Coordinates of C-alpha atoms in Angstrom, one line a residue:
M1068 CA -88.7 -24.1 -5.6
K1069 CA -88.7 -21.7 -2.7
K1070 CA -88.3 -24.5 -0.3
A1071 CA -85.2 -25.8 -2.1
F1072 CA -83.7 -22.3 -2.2
A1073 CA -84.3 -21.9 1.5
I1074 CA -82.6 -25.2 2.2
V1075 CA -79.5 -24.1 0.2
I1076 CA -79.4 -20.8 2.0
V1077 CA -79.6 -22.5 5.4
G1078 CA -76.9 -25.0 4.4
L1079 CA -74.5 -22.2 3.3
V1080 CA -75.1 -20.3 6.6
I1081 CA -74.3 -23.5 8.6
L1082 CA -71.2 -24.2 6.5
F1083 CA -69.7 -20.8 6.6
G1084 CA -70.7 -20.3 10.2
G1085 CA -68.9 -23.5 11.1
I1086 CA -65.8 -22.4 9.2
F1087 CA -65.6 -19.0 10.7
G1088 CA -66.5 -20.3 14.1
F1089 CA -63.8 -22.9 14.0
K1090 CA -61.3 -20.2 12.9
A1091 CA -62.3 -17.9 15.7
F1092 CA -62.0 -20.8 18.2
V1093 CA -58.5 -21.7 16.9
N1094 CA -57.4 -18.0 17.2
H1095 CA -58.8 -17.8 20.7
M1096 CA -56.9 -20.9 21.8
M1097 CA -53.7 -19.7 20.2
H1098 CA -54.0 -16.4 21.9
K1099 CA -54.7 -18.1 25.2
A1100 CA -51.7 -20.4 24.7
M1101 CA -49.4 -17.5 23.8
S1102 CA -50.5 -15.4 26.7
H1103 CA -49.4 -18.1 29.1
A1104 CA -46.2 -18.9 27.2
P1105 CA -43.0 -18.0 29.0
A1106 CA -40.9 -15.1 27.7
P1107 CA -38.4 -16.1 25.0
V1108 CA -35.0 -17.0 26.2
F1109 CA -31.8 -16.5 24.2
S1110 CA -28.1 -17.0 24.7
V1111 CA -25.9 -14.0 25.2
S1112 CA -22.2 -13.4 26.1
A1113 CA -20.7 -10.5 27.9
A1114 CA -17.2 -9.2 28.6
K1115 CA -15.7 -6.5 30.7
V1116 CA -14.5 -3.1 29.3
T1117 CA -10.7 -3.2 29.7
G1118 CA -8.1 -0.5 29.9
Q1119 CA -5.1 -0.9 27.7
A1120 CA -1.9 1.0 26.8
W1121 CA -1.6 1.4 23.0
H1122 CA 1.1 2.9 20.9
P1123 CA -0.7 5.4 18.6
E1124 CA -0.8 4.0 15.1
Y1125 CA -1.7 5.5 11.7
R1126 CA -2.4 3.3 8.8
A1127 CA -2.5 4.2 5.1
V1128 CA -2.2 2.6 1.7
A1129 CA 1.3 3.4 0.4
S1130 CA 3.3 3.1 -2.8
L1131 CA 7.0 2.3 -3.3
T1132 CA 9.2 4.7 -5.4
A1133 CA 12.9 4.5 -6.1
L1134 CA 15.3 7.0 -4.7
K1135 CA 16.9 6.9 -8.1
G1136 CA 14.9 6.0 -11.2
T1137 CA 14.7 7.2 -14.8
A1138 CA 13.9 6.2 -18.3
I1139 CA 17.1 6.2 -20.3
S1140 CA 16.7 8.2 -23.6
T1141 CA 18.8 9.9 -26.2
Q1142 CA 19.4 13.7 -26.5
I1143 CA 20.6 13.5 -30.1
A1144 CA 18.9 11.8 -33.1
G1145 CA 20.6 9.0 -34.8
N1146 CA 20.7 5.3 -35.6
V1147 CA 21.6 2.7 -33.0
T1148 CA 24.9 1.1 -34.0
A1149 CA 25.5 -1.0 -30.9
I1150 CA 23.6 -2.3 -27.8
H1151 CA 25.7 -3.3 -24.9
F1152 CA 23.2 -4.5 -22.3
H1153 CA 20.5 -7.2 -21.7
S1154 CA 17.0 -6.7 -20.4
G1155 CA 16.7 -7.1 -16.6
E1156 CA 20.4 -7.0 -15.7
E1157 CA 22.1 -5.0 -13.0
V1158 CA 24.5 -2.3 -14.3
H1159 CA 26.9 0.1 -12.6
A1160 CA 27.2 3.8 -13.0
G1161 CA 29.0 4.7 -16.2
T1162 CA 28.3 1.4 -18.0
L1163 CA 27.9 1.9 -21.8
L1164 CA 24.4 0.9 -22.8
V1165 CA 23.8 2.0 -26.4
Q1166 CA 25.9 3.6 -29.1
I1167 CA 24.4 6.0 -31.5
D1168 CA 26.0 6.5 -35.0
N1169 CA 28.9 8.9 -34.4
T1170 CA 30.8 8.7 -37.7
N1171 CA 30.1 12.4 -38.7
Q1172 CA 31.0 13.6 -35.2
L1173 CA 34.3 11.7 -35.3
A1174 CA 35.2 13.3 -38.6
Q1175 CA 34.3 16.7 -37.3
L1176 CA 36.5 16.1 -34.3
A1177 CA 39.5 15.2 -36.5
T1178 CA 39.0 18.4 -38.5
D1179 CA 38.7 20.6 -35.3
Q1180 CA 41.8 18.9 -33.8
A1181 CA 43.8 19.8 -36.9
N1182 CA 42.6 23.4 -36.7
L1183 CA 43.5 23.5 -33.0
H1184 CA 47.0 22.2 -33.7
L1185 CA 47.5 24.9 -36.4
A1186 CA 46.2 27.6 -34.0
A1187 CA 48.6 26.4 -31.3
I1188 CA 51.6 26.7 -33.8
N1189 CA 50.5 30.2 -34.9
L1190 CA 50.1 31.3 -31.2
H1191 CA 53.6 30.1 -30.4
R1192 CA 55.1 31.8 -33.4
T1193 CA 53.4 35.1 -32.7
R1194 CA 54.6 35.1 -29.1
R1195 CA 58.2 34.6 -30.3
L1196 CA 57.8 37.5 -32.8
M1197 CA 56.3 39.6 -30.1
A1198 CA 59.3 39.1 -27.9
T1199 CA 61.6 40.6 -30.7
R1200 CA 58.9 43.3 -31.4
A1201 CA 58.4 41.8 -34.9
A1202 CA 54.6 41.4 -34.2
S1203 CA 52.0 43.8 -32.8
Q1204 CA 49.9 43.2 -29.7
S1205 CA 46.7 42.9 -31.9
Q1206 CA 48.3 40.0 -33.9
L1207 CA 49.0 38.2 -30.6
D1208 CA 45.5 38.8 -29.4
S1209 CA 44.0 37.4 -32.7
A1210 CA 46.2 34.3 -32.4
Q1211 CA 45.2 33.7 -28.8
A1212 CA 41.5 34.1 -29.7
A1213 CA 41.8 31.7 -32.6
F1214 CA 43.5 29.1 -30.4
S1215 CA 40.8 29.4 -27.8
A1216 CA 38.0 29.1 -30.3
D1217 CA 39.5 25.9 -31.9
Q1218 CA 40.0 24.5 -28.4
A1219 CA 36.3 25.1 -27.5
Q1220 CA 35.2 23.5 -30.7
V1221 CA 37.2 20.3 -29.9
Q1222 CA 35.6 20.2 -26.5
N1223 CA 32.1 20.6 -28.1
D1224 CA 32.9 17.7 -30.4
R1225 CA 33.9 15.5 -27.5
A1226 CA 30.7 16.4 -25.6
T1227 CA 28.6 15.4 -28.6
L1228 CA 30.4 12.1 -28.8
R1229 CA 29.8 11.5 -25.1
K1230 CA 26.0 12.1 -25.6
L1231 CA 26.0 9.6 -28.5
A1232 CA 27.5 6.9 -26.2
I1233 CA 24.6 6.5 -23.8
R1234 CA 25.7 5.3 -20.3
A1235 CA 24.0 4.4 -17.0
P1236 CA 23.9 7.5 -14.8
F1237 CA 23.8 5.4 -11.6
T1238 CA 23.9 1.8 -10.4
G1239 CA 20.6 0.0 -10.7
H1240 CA 18.5 -2.6 -12.4
L1241 CA 17.5 -2.3 -16.0
G1242 CA 14.0 -3.0 -17.3
I1243 CA 12.9 -4.3 -20.7
R1244 CA 14.8 -3.0 -23.7
K1245 CA 12.6 -0.9 -26.0
V1246 CA 14.9 -0.3 -29.0
S1247 CA 16.6 -2.5 -31.6
L1248 CA 19.9 -2.4 -33.5
G1249 CA 19.7 0.0 -36.5
Q1250 CA 16.6 1.8 -35.2
Y1251 CA 16.5 5.5 -35.7
L1252 CA 16.0 7.4 -32.5
T1253 CA 14.7 10.9 -32.0
P1254 CA 15.5 13.0 -28.9
G1255 CA 13.5 11.7 -25.9
T1256 CA 12.9 8.2 -27.3
E1257 CA 12.9 5.8 -24.3
I1258 CA 15.6 3.1 -24.6
V1259 CA 15.2 1.3 -21.2
D1260 CA 14.1 1.9 -17.7
L1261 CA 16.7 2.1 -14.9
Q1262 CA 15.7 1.8 -11.2
S1263 CA 17.7 1.5 -7.9
W1264 CA 16.0 -1.0 -5.5
N1265 CA 17.8 -0.3 -2.2
P1266 CA 16.8 1.8 -0.4
L1267 CA 13.3 2.7 -1.4
H1268 CA 10.9 5.5 -0.7
V1269 CA 7.4 4.7 0.7
D1270 CA 4.9 7.5 -0.2
F1271 CA 1.4 7.8 1.4
T1272 CA -0.9 10.4 2.8
L1273 CA -2.6 10.9 6.2
P1274 CA -5.4 13.2 7.4
Q1275 CA -4.4 16.7 8.4
S1276 CA -5.6 15.9 12.0
D1277 CA -2.5 13.7 12.4
L1278 CA -0.1 16.3 11.3
A1279 CA 0.9 17.5 14.8
R1280 CA 1.9 13.9 15.8
L1281 CA 4.0 13.2 12.7
H1282 CA 7.8 14.0 12.9
V1283 CA 10.8 13.2 10.8
G1284 CA 12.5 10.1 12.3
T1285 CA 9.3 8.4 13.5
Q1286 CA 9.3 4.6 12.9
M1287 CA 7.3 3.1 10.2
Q1288 CA 6.4 -0.5 9.1
F1289 CA 5.5 -1.6 5.5
T1290 CA 3.8 -4.8 4.5
S1291 CA 2.7 -6.0 1.1
N1292 CA 0.7 -9.0 -0.2
A1293 CA 3.6 -9.7 -2.5
T1294 CA 5.9 -10.5 0.4
G1295 CA 3.5 -12.4 2.7
N1296 CA 3.8 -11.6 6.4
R1297 CA 7.2 -10.0 6.1
V1298 CA 7.5 -6.6 7.7
F1299 CA 9.9 -3.9 6.5
Q1300 CA 11.2 -1.3 8.8
G1301 CA 11.7 2.4 7.9
T1302 CA 11.5 5.9 9.2
I1303 CA 9.8 9.1 8.1
T1304 CA 12.3 11.2 6.1
A1305 CA 10.1 14.1 4.8
L1306 CA 6.6 15.7 5.2
G1307 CA 4.8 17.6 2.5
S1308 CA 5.1 21.4 2.6
T1309 CA 1.3 21.8 2.1
V1310 CA -1.9 20.0 2.8
D1311 CA -3.9 19.0 -0.3
S1312 CA -6.8 21.5 -0.5
S1313 CA -9.1 18.9 -2.1
T1314 CA -8.5 15.9 0.2
R1315 CA -7.1 17.7 3.3
Q1316 CA -4.3 15.1 3.4
I1317 CA -0.6 15.6 4.1
Q1318 CA 2.0 13.8 2.0
V1319 CA 4.4 11.6 3.9
Q1320 CA 7.6 10.1 2.6
T1321 CA 9.5 7.4 4.4
T1322 CA 12.6 5.4 3.5
L1323 CA 13.2 1.7 4.1
S1324 CA 16.0 -0.7 3.3
N1325 CA 15.5 -3.5 0.8
P1326 CA 18.6 -5.6 1.2
Q1327 CA 17.4 -8.7 -0.6
D1328 CA 15.7 -6.8 -3.4
V1329 CA 12.3 -8.4 -2.7
L1330 CA 10.5 -5.1 -3.1
R1331 CA 10.1 -3.2 -6.4
P1332 CA 9.3 0.4 -7.2
G1333 CA 5.6 0.8 -8.0
M1334 CA 4.4 -1.8 -5.5
F1335 CA 1.7 -0.9 -3.1
G1336 CA 1.0 -2.1 0.5
E1337 CA 0.1 -0.8 3.9
A1338 CA 2.2 1.7 5.8
L1339 CA 1.9 1.6 9.6
V1340 CA 3.3 4.6 11.5
I1341 CA 4.0 3.8 15.2
R1342 CA 4.7 6.4 17.8
H1343 CA 6.7 5.5 20.9
K1344 CA 4.4 7.4 23.3
L1345 CA 1.9 5.2 25.0
E1346 CA -1.8 6.2 25.2
H1347 CA -4.3 4.7 27.7
V1348 CA -7.6 3.6 26.1
V1349 CA -10.6 1.6 27.0
T1350 CA -11.5 -1.3 24.6
V1351 CA -14.3 -3.7 24.0
P1352 CA -14.5 -6.7 21.6
A1353 CA -15.5 -5.6 18.1
S1354 CA -18.6 -7.8 18.3
A1355 CA -20.0 -5.7 21.2
I1356 CA -20.6 -2.7 19.0
S1357 CA -23.8 -2.2 16.9
Y1358 CA -23.3 0.3 14.1
N1359 CA -26.3 2.4 13.3
T1360 CA -27.0 5.5 11.2
F1361 CA -28.5 7.1 14.4
G1362 CA -25.3 6.4 16.4
D1363 CA -23.1 3.4 17.3
Y1364 CA -24.0 1.8 20.6
V1365 CA -23.4 -1.2 22.9
Y1366 CA -25.5 -2.9 25.6
V1367 CA -24.1 -2.2 29.0
V1368 CA -25.0 -4.7 31.8
H1369 CA -25.8 -3.3 35.2
S1370 CA -27.4 -4.6 38.4
E1371 CA -30.9 -3.4 39.3
N1372 CA -33.4 -4.3 42.1
R1373 CA -36.9 -5.1 40.9
N1374 CA -39.5 -6.3 43.3
G1375 CA -36.9 -7.3 45.8
R1376 CA -34.9 -9.3 43.2
A1377 CA -31.4 -8.3 42.1
L1378 CA -31.3 -8.6 38.3
Q1379 CA -28.8 -7.9 35.6
I1380 CA -30.2 -5.5 33.0
A1381 CA -28.7 -4.7 29.6
T1382 CA -29.3 -1.1 28.5
Q1383 CA -28.3 0.6 25.2
Q1384 CA -25.4 3.1 25.5
I1385 CA -24.2 5.4 22.7
V1386 CA -20.4 5.2 22.2
H1387 CA -17.8 6.7 19.9
P1388 CA -15.6 3.9 18.6
G1389 CA -12.1 4.5 17.6
E1390 CA -9.3 2.2 16.2
N1391 CA -9.7 -1.5 15.8
R1392 CA -6.8 -3.7 16.7
D1393 CA -6.9 -7.5 16.7
G1394 CA -10.6 -7.6 17.4
Q1395 CA -10.5 -5.0 20.1
V1396 CA -12.0 -1.5 19.5
A1397 CA -10.9 1.6 21.4
I1398 CA -13.9 3.5 22.8
L1399 CA -13.2 7.2 22.8
S1400 CA -16.3 8.1 24.8
G1401 CA -19.3 6.5 26.4
L1402 CA -17.8 3.7 28.5
K1403 CA -15.5 3.3 31.5
A1404 CA -13.1 0.5 32.3
G1405 CA -14.7 -2.3 34.4
E1406 CA -18.2 -2.0 32.9
M1407 CA -19.7 -5.1 31.4
V1408 CA -21.0 -5.2 27.8
V1409 CA -22.9 -7.7 25.8
T1410 CA -20.7 -9.2 23.1
E1411 CA -23.0 -11.8 21.5
G1412 CA -26.8 -12.2 21.2
Q1413 CA -27.6 -8.5 21.3
G1414 CA -29.4 -8.9 18.0
E1415 CA -32.1 -10.9 19.7
F1416 CA -33.5 -8.0 21.8
P1417 CA -33.7 -4.7 19.9
G1418 CA -35.7 -2.1 21.7
L1419 CA -35.9 -4.1 25.0
H1420 CA -34.2 -4.0 28.4
P1421 CA -33.1 -7.7 28.4
I1422 CA -32.8 -9.4 31.8
L1423 CA -29.6 -11.5 32.0
E1424 CA -29.4 -14.6 34.1
Q1425 CA -26.7 -17.3 34.6
G1426 CA -27.9 -20.6 33.1
A1427 CA -26.4 -24.0 32.9
G1428 CA -25.0 -23.4 29.4
G1429 CA -23.9 -19.8 30.1
L1430 CA -25.5 -16.4 30.3
L1431 CA -29.2 -16.2 29.2
G1432 CA -31.3 -13.3 28.3
R1433 CA -35.1 -12.6 28.3
P1434 CA -37.1 -9.5 27.4
G1435 CA -37.4 -7.1 30.3
G1436 CA -39.4 -4.1 29.1
L1437 CA -39.3 -1.1 26.8
Q1438 CA -36.1 0.5 25.7
E1439 CA -35.3 3.8 27.3
P1440 CA -36.0 6.8 25.1
R1441 CA -33.1 8.1 23.1
V1442 CA -34.4 11.6 23.1
P1443 CA -34.0 14.2 25.9
A1444 CA -36.7 14.1 28.6
G1445 CA -39.0 17.1 28.4
A1446 CA -38.4 17.6 24.7
H1447 CA -41.4 18.9 22.7
F1448 CA -42.4 17.8 19.2
H1449 CA -43.8 20.3 16.7
G1450 CA -45.2 19.3 13.4
Q1451 CA -47.9 17.3 11.7
R1452 CA -49.2 13.8 12.1
G1453 CA -49.1 11.4 9.2
V1454 CA -52.1 10.8 7.0
G1455 CA -53.6 7.4 6.2
D1456 CA -54.8 4.3 7.8
G1457 CA -51.3 3.2 8.9
P1458 CA -49.2 4.6 11.8
P1459 CA -48.3 8.3 11.3
Q1460 CA -44.8 8.8 9.7
V1461 CA -43.0 11.9 10.9
G1462 CA -39.4 12.4 9.6
P1463 CA -37.2 9.6 8.2
H1464 CA -37.9 6.2 9.7
V1465 CA -39.9 7.7 12.6
Q1466 CA -43.5 6.7 13.5
L1467 CA -45.9 7.9 16.2
H1468 CA -48.6 5.6 17.4
Q1469 CA -51.7 6.8 19.4
V1470 CA -52.5 4.8 22.5
P1471 CA -56.0 4.9 23.9
G1472 CA -56.3 6.2 27.5
P1473 CA -57.5 9.0 29.8
E1474 CA -54.9 11.3 28.3
P1475 CA -53.4 11.4 24.8
V1476 CA -50.3 9.2 24.9
V1477 CA -48.2 8.4 21.8
V1478 CA -45.6 5.6 21.4
F1479 CA -42.5 7.0 19.7
R1480 CA -40.7 4.6 17.4
I1481 CA -37.6 4.8 15.2
R1482 CA -37.2 2.1 12.5
G1483 CA -40.0 0.2 14.2
V1484 CA -38.1 0.1 17.6
V1485 CA -39.9 1.7 20.6
R1486 CA -37.8 4.6 21.8
G1487 CA -40.1 6.3 24.4
L1488 CA -43.6 7.7 25.2
L1489 CA -44.9 11.1 24.4
V1490 CA -47.6 12.5 26.7
R1491 CA -49.2 15.7 25.5
G1492 CA -46.2 16.4 23.2
E1493 CA -43.6 15.8 25.9
V1494 CA -41.2 12.9 26.2
R1495 CA -41.6 10.9 29.4
G1496 CA -38.7 9.1 31.1
E1497 CA -34.9 9.6 31.2
G1498 CA -33.4 9.8 27.8
R1499 CA -30.1 10.1 26.1
E1500 CA -28.8 12.0 23.0
S1501 CA -31.4 12.6 20.3
P1502 CA -30.5 10.6 17.2
P1503 CA -30.5 12.3 13.7
G1504 CA -34.0 12.4 12.3
A1505 CA -35.6 12.2 15.8
D1506 CA -36.4 16.0 16.0
V1507 CA -39.9 15.4 14.7
A1508 CA -43.2 16.8 15.7
L1509 CA -46.8 16.0 16.6
H1510 CA -49.9 18.1 17.3
L1511 CA -52.3 16.2 19.5

């Protein structure tokens, strides 16, 4: 029994020893092969930073409104006795649209006209008697007052009749009819919408920072997805008197012509305000910019001599991008015209100084070393190390890794990318602007 048990134990030891030994051998050979493998090579593209002259442009989402537009309604209650228009037609100013029942007002007008006629006769008679001193001055004044009162009453009747005959206040296009024959209308009931289509107002808002560069008469272009690629020209005709305190935007109103009536009030589109003054800017292809919460950056290519070899090295450079036009982005700060930037392939070398070489198929890149620290040289870190078996976590997305050696050295990473070395709490090497969240600390 004991002999069989010993044989089983020995067999298991030989079995597992062989498995783990083979695994160790495979790992050793893979490590040896990888240590002698050449550095990875990846394709990249580069382009020069160019200087261009741009007209300053300001873009905004805009809405169209009519210079003249209203909802036609009635001021006096009554039944609709006649409708003189069709939905969607164009009408001229003064065109009769709807007639409200006016039979009572016509009867009242006839009565008041008869009273006015009698008042005119009495006034004429009193004036003749006054000439022969057969009537007093007070009688003449009463006759004159009666005549004037009856005359005003007739005018009031005629004004009421005009309000019952609802007409177009200006030339424009009617919308959909909203009343029917015989319907009883109360004051304010909407009958139909009337809008003028040419010209039109374009209303939009711009940030208060653009206010100093906006002036009445500045040219503007309007485009809409409803009209394809057609561009409508207009000019700024008015600026708001105040800046909105909640949005810090200034109201802008422009006017454009709509000769073929292809635009409609209420449509939206894009307004483009163009200034005639040229501004000189440096631009790079949009693909060259890497956008990051710690700051937008590009990879700048420069020549460097290493061990007697002239190499092209790509280094990360913080930039402040501006306007994007036709795939070119204006750089407000961080670059100069004539510099070379990587436009494609930069995603292959985060955290490295890639070395760029001209290959048969174009520009090729390979890793060239650690990325320069993005924190100021000489900066000190104050705080606590992380707790646990993993790398210490200090601040958002920031890790500090202890490196064995004669003096305490820590590798400083942000989002897993090496950013520099800290020796006794001090950043070593030339650095650039400290990104948000990098002001972290470590007690060694």
